[in-house]
JSON list of C-alpha atoms in Angstrom, two decimals:
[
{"chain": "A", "resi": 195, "resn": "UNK", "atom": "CA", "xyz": [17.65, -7.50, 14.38]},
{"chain": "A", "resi": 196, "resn": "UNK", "atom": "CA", "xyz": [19.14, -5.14, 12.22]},
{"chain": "A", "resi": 197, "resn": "UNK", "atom": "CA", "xyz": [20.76, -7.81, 10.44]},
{"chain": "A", "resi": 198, "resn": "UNK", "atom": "CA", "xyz": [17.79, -9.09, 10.04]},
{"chain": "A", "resi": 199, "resn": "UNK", "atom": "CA", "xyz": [16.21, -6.03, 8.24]},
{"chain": "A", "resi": 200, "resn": "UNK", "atom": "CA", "xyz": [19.44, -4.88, 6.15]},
{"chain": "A", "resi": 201, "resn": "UNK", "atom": "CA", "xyz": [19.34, -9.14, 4.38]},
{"chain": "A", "resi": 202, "resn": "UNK", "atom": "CA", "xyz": [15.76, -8.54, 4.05]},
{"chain": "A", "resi": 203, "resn": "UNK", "atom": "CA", "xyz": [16.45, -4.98, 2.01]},
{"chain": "A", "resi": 204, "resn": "UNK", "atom": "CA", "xyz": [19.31, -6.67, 0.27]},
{"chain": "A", "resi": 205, "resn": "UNK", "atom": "CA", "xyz": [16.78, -9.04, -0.82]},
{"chain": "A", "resi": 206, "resn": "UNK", "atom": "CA", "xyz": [14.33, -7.67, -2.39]},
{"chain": "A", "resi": 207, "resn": "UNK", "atom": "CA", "xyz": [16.96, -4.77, -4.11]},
{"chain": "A", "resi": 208, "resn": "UNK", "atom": "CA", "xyz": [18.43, -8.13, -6.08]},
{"chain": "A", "resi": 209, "resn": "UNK", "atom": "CA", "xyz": [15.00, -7.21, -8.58]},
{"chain": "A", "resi": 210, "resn": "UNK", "atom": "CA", "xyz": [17.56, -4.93, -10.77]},
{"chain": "A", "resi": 211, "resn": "UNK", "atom": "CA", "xyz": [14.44, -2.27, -10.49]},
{"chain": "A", "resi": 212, "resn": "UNK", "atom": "CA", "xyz": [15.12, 0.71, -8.50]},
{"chain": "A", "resi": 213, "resn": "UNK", "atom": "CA", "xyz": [12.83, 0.33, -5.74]},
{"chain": "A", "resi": 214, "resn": "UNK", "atom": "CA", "xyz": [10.67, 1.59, -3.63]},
{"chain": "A", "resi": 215, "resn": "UNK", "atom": "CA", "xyz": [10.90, -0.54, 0.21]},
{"chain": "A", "resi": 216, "resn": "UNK", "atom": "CA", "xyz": [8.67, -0.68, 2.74]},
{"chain": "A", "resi": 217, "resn": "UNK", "atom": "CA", "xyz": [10.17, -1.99, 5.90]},
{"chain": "A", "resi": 218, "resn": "UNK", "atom": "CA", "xyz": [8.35, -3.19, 9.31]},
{"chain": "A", "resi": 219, "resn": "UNK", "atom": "CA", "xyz": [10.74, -4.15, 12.61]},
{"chain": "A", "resi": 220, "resn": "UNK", "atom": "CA", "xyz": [7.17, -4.71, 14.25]},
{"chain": "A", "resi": 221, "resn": "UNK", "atom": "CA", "xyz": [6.19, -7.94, 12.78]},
{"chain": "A", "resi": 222, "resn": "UNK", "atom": "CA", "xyz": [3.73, -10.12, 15.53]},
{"chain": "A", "resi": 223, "resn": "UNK", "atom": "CA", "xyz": [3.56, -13.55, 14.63]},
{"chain": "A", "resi": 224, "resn": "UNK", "atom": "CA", "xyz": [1.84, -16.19, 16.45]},
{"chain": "A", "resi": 225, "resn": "UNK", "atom": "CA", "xyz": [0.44, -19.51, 16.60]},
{"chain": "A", "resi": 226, "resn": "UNK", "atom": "CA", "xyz": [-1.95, -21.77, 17.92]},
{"chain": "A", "resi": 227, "resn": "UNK", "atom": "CA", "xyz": [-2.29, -25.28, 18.35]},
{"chain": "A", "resi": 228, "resn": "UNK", "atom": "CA", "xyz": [-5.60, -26.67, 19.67]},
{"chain": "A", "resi": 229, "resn": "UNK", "atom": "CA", "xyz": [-6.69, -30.35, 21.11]},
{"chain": "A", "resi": 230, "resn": "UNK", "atom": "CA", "xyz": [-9.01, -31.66, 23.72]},
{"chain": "A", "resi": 231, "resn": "UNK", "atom": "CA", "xyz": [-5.66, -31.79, 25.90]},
{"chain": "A", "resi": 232, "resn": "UNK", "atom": "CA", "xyz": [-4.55, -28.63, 25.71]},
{"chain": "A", "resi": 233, "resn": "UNK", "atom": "CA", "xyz": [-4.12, -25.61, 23.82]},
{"chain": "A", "resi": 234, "resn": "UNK", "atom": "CA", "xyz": [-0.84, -24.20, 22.90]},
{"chain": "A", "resi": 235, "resn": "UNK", "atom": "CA", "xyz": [-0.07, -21.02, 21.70]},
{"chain": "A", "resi": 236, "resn": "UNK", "atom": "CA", "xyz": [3.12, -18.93, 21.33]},
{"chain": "A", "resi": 237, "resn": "UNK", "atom": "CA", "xyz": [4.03, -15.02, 20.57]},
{"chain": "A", "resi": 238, "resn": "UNK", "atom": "CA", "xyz": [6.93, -13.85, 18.87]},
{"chain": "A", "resi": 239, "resn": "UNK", "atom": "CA", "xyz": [7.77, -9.31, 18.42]},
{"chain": "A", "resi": 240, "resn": "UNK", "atom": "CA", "xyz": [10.54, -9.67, 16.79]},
{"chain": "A", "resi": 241, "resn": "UNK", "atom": "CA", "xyz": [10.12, -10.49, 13.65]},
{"chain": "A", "resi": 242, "resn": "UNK", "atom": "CA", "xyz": [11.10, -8.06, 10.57]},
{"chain": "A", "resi": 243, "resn": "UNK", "atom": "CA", "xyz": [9.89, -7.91, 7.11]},
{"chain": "A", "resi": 244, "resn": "UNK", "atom": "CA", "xyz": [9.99, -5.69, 4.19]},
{"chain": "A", "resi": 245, "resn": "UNK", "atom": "CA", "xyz": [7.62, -5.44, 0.68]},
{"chain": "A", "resi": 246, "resn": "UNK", "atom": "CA", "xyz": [8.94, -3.66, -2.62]},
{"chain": "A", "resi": 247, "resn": "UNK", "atom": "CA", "xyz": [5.42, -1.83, -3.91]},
{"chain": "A", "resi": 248, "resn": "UNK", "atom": "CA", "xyz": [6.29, -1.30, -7.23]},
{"chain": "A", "resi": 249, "resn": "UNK", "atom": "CA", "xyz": [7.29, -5.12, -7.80]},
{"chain": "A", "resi": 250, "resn": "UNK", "atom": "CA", "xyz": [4.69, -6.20, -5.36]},
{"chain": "A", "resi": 251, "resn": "UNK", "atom": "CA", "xyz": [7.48, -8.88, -4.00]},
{"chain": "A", "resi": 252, "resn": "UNK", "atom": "CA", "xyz": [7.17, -9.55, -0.03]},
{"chain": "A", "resi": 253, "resn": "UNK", "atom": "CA", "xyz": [9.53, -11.03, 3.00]},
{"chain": "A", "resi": 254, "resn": "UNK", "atom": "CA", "xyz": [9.34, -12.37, 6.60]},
{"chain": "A", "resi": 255, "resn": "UNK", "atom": "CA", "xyz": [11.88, -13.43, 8.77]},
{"chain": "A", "resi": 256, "resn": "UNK", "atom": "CA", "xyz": [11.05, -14.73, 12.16]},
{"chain": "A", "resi": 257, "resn": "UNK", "atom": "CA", "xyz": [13.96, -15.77, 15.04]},
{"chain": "A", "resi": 258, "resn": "UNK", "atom": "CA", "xyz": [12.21, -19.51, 15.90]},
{"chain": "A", "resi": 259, "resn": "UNK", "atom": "CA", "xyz": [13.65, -19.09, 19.63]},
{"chain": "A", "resi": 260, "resn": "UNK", "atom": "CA", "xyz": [11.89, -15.54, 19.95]},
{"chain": "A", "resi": 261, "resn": "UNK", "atom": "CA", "xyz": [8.50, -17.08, 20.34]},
{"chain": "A", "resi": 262, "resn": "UNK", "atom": "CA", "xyz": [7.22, -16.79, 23.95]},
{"chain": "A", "resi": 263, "resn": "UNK", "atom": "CA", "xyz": [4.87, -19.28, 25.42]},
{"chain": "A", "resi": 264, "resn": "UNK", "atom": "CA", "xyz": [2.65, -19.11, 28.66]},
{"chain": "A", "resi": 265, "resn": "UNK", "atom": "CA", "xyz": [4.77, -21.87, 29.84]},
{"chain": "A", "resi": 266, "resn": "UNK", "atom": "CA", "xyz": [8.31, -22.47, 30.06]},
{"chain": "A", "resi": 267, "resn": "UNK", "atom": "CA", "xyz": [8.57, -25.67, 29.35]},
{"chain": "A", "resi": 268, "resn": "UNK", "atom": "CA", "xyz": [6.10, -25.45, 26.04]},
{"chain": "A", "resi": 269, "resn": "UNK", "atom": "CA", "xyz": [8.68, -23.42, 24.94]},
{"chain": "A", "resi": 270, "resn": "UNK", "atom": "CA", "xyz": [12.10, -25.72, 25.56]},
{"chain": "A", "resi": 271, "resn": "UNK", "atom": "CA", "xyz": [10.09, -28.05, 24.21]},
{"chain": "A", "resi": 272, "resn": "UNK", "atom": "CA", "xyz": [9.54, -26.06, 20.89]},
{"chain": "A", "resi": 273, "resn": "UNK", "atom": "CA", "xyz": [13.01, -25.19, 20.40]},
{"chain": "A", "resi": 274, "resn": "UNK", "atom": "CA", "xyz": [14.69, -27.98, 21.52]},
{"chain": "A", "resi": 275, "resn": "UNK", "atom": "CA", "xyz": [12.38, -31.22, 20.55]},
{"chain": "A", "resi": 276, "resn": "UNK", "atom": "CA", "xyz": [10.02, -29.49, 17.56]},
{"chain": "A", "resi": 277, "resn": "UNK", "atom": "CA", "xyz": [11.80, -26.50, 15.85]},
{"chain": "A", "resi": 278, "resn": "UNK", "atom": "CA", "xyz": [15.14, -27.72, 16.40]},
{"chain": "A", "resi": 279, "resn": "UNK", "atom": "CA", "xyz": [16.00, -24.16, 16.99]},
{"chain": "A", "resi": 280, "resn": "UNK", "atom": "CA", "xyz": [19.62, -24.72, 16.86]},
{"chain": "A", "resi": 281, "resn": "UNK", "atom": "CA", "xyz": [19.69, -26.10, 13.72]},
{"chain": "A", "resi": 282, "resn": "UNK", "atom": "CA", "xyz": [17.13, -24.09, 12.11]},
{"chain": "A", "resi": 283, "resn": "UNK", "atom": "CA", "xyz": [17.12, -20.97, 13.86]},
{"chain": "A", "resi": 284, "resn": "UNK", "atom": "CA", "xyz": [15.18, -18.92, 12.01]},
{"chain": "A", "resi": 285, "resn": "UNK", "atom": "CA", "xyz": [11.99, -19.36, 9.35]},
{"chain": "A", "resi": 286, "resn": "UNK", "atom": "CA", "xyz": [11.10, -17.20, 6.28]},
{"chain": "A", "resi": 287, "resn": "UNK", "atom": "CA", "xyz": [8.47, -16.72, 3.88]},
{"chain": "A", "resi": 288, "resn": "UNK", "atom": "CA", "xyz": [9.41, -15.33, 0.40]},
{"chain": "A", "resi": 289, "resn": "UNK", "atom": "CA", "xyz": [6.12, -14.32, -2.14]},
{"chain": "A", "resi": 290, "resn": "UNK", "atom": "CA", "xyz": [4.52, -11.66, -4.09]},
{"chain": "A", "resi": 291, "resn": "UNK", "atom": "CA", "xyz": [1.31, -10.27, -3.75]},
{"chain": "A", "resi": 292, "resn": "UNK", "atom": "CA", "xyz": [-0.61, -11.89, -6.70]},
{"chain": "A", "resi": 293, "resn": "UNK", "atom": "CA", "xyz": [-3.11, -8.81, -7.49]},
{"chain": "A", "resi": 294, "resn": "UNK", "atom": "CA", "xyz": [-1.97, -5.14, -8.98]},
{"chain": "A", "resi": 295, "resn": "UNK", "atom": "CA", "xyz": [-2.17, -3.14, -6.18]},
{"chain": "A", "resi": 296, "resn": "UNK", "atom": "CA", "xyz": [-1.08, 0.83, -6.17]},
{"chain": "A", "resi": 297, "resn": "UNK", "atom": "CA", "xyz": [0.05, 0.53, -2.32]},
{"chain": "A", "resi": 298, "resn": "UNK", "atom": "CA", "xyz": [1.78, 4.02, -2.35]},
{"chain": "A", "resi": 299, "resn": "UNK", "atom": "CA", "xyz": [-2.14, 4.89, -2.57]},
{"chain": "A", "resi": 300, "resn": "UNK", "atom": "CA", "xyz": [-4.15, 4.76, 0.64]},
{"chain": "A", "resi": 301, "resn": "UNK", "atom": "CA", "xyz": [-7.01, 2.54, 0.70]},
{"chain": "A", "resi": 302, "resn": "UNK", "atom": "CA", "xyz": [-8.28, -0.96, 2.30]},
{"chain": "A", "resi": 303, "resn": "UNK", "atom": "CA", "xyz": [-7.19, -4.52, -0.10]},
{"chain": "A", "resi": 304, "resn": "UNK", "atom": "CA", "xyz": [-7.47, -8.07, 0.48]},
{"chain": "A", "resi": 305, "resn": "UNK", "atom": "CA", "xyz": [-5.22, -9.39, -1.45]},
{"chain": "A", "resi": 306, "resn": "UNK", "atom": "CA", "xyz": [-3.72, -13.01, -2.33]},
{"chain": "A", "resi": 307, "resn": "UNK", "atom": "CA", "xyz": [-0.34, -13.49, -1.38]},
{"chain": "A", "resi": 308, "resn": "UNK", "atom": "CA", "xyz": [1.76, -16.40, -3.06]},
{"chain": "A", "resi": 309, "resn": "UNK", "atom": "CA", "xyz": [4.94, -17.80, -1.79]},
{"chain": "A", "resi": 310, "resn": "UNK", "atom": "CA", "xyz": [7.19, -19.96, 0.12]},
{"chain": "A", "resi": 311, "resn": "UNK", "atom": "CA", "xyz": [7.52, -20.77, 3.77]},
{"chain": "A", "resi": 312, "resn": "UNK", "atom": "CA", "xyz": [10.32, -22.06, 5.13]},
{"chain": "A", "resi": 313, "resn": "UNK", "atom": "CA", "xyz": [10.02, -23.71, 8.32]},
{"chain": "A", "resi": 314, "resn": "UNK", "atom": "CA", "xyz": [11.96, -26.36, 9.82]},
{"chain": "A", "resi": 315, "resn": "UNK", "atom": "CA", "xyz": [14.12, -26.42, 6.69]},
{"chain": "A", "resi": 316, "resn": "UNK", "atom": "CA", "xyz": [11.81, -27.40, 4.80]},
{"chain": "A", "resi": 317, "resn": "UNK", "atom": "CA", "xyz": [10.31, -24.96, 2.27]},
{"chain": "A", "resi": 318, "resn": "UNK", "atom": "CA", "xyz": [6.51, -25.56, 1.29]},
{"chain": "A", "resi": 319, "resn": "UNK", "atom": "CA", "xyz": [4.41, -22.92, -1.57]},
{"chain": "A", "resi": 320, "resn": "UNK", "atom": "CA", "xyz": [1.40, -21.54, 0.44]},
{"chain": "A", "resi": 321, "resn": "UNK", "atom": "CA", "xyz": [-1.44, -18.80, -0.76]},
{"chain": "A", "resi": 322, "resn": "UNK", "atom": "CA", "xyz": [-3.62, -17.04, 1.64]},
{"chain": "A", "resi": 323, "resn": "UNK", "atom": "CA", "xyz": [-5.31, -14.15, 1.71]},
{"chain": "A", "resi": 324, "resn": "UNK", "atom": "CA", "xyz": [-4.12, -10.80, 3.92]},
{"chain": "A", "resi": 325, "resn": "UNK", "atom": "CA", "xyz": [-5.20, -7.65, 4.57]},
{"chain": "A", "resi": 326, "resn": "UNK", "atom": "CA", "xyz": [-3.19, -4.54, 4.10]},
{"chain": "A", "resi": 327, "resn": "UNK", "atom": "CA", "xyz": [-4.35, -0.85, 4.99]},
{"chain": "A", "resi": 328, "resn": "UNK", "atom": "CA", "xyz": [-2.30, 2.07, 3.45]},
{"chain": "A", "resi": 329, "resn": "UNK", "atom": "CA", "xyz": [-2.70, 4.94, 5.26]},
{"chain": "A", "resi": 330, "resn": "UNK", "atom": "CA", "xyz": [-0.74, 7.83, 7.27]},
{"chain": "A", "resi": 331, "resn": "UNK", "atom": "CA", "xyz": [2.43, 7.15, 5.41]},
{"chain": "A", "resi": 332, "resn": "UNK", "atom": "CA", "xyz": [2.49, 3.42, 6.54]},
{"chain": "A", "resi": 333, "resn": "UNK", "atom": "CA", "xyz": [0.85, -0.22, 5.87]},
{"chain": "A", "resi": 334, "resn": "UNK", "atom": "CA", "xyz": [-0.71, -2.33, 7.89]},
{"chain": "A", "resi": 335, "resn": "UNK", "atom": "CA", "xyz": [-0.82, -6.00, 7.10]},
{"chain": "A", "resi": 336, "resn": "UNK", "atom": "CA", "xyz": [-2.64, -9.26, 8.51]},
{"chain": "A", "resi": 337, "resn": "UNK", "atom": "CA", "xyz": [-2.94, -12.84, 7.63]},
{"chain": "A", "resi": 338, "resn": "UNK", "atom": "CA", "xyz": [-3.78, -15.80, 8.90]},
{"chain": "A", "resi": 339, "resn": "UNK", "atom": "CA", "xyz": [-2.88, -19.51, 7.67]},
{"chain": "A", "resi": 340, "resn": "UNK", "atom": "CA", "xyz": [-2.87, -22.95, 8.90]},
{"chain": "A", "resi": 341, "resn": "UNK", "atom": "CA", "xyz": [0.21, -24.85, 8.36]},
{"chain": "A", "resi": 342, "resn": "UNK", "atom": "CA", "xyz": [0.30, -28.53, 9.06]},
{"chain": "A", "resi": 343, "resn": "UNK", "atom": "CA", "xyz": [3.41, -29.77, 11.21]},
{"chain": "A", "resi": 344, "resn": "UNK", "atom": "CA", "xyz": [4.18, -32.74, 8.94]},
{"chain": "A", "resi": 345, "resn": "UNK", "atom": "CA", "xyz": [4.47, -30.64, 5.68]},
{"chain": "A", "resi": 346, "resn": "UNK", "atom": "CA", "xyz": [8.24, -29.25, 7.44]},
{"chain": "A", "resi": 347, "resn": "UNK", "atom": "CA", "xyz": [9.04, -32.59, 8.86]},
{"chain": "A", "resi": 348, "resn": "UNK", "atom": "CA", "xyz": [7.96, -31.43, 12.06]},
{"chain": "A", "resi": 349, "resn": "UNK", "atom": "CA", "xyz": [7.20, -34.80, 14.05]},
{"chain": "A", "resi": 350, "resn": "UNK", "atom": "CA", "xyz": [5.11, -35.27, 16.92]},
{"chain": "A", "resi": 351, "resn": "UNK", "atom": "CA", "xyz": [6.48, -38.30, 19.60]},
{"chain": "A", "resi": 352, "resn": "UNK", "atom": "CA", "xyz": [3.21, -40.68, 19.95]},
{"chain": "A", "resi": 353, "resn": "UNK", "atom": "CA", "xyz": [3.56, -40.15, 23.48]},
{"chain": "A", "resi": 354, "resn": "UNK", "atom": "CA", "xyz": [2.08, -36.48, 23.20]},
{"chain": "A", "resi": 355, "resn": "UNK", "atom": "CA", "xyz": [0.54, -37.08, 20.02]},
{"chain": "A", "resi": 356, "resn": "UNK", "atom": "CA", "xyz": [-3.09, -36.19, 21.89]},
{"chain": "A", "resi": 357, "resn": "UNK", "atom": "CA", "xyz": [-1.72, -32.73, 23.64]},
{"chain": "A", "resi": 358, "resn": "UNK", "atom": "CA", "xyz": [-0.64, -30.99, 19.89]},
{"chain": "A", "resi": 359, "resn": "UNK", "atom": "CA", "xyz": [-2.96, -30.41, 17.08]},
{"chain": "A", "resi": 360, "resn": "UNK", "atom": "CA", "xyz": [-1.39, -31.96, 13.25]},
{"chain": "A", "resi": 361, "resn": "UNK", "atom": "CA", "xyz": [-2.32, -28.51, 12.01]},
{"chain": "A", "resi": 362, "resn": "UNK", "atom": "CA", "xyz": [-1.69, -25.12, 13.43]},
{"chain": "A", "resi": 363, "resn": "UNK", "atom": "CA", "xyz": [-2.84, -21.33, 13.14]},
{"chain": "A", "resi": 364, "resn": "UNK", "atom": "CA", "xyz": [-0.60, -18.77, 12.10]},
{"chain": "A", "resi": 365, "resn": "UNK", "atom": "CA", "xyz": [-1.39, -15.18, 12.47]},
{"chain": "A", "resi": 366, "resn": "UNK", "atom": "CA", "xyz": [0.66, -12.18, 11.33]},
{"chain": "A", "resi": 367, "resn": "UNK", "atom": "CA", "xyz": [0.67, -8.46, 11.33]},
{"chain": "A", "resi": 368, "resn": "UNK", "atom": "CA", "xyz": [3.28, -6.23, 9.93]},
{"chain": "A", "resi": 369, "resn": "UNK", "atom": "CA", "xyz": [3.09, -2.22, 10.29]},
{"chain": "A", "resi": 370, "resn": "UNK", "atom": "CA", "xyz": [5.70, -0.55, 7.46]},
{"chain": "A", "resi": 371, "resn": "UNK", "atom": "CA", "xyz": [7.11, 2.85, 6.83]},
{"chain": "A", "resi": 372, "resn": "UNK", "atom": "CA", "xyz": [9.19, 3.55, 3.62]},
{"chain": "A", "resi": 373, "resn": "UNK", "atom": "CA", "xyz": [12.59, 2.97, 3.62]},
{"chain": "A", "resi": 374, "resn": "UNK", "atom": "CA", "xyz": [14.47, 5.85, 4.47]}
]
């Protein structure tokens, strides 16, 4: 994990500004799938992710093998057949918040955030709106997306093609501090 959070800093320093970093080792992420059949949905605590507020530039980085699901075999079945965790252990968005937003001032924004999510291997541009809240010396962020399985070259075997939606939810929520 720390790992994790020292690439992500590394990162976003490459700007050549001196910068101000926001870091958050409490990212949630989850998703859902839903279908007649069944509903899946997974949890993952583990994520990290950091956001430079004077260049308005933001990461994620989410372990694909951290996400917990209600049953055990959902999640071999993620790692092993889907997310080919071994081979793509981890998945990453890279953006910017598209707005001018003072976030060293406290106050409520929904903002538009434009990047690139890597999943799978396969990188994809998404925008979608989030909410951050900038108060007590911290922000707190949410989003949620859909993300369709075949846009990563995720494939779904015809034999449970009925038990796992084409198109999935993705929620996330970040707490930062500054970087000390």
């Amino acid at each position: 994990m720390q790992k994790l959070i020292v690439t992500l800093i590394a990162l976003l320093l490459c700007t050549g500004i001196k910068a101000q970093i926001w870091v958050s080792k409490t990212v949630n992420a989850s998703f859902f799938s839903s279908t007649p059949l069944e509903d899946i949905d997974a949890q993952s605590k583990t994520g990290a992710s950091a956001i430079n507020v004077k260049t308005n530039e933001i990461i994620f980085k989410i372990n694909n093998s951290s996400f917990q699901f209600k049953k055990k075999l959902m999640q071999e079945h993620f790692n092993e057949n889907y997310m080919e965790s071994d081979k793509y252990p981890t998945s990453d968005f890279k953006g910017k918040i598209v707005e001018q937003v003072d976030l060293t001032k406290p106050g409520t924004y929904t903002v538009t955030v434009k990047g690139n999510l890597q999943i799978h291997g396969v990188s994809k541009e998404y925008q979608t709106k989030a909410s951050l809240i900038v108060a007590n010396d911290e922000i707190k962020a949410s989003s949620a997306f859909n993300v369709k399985l075949a846009d990563h070259g995720i494939k779904i075997p015809t034999i449970v093609f009925k038990q796992i939606a084409e198109t999935i939810q993705v929620k996330m929520t970040a707490t930062y501090q500054p970087k000390k």
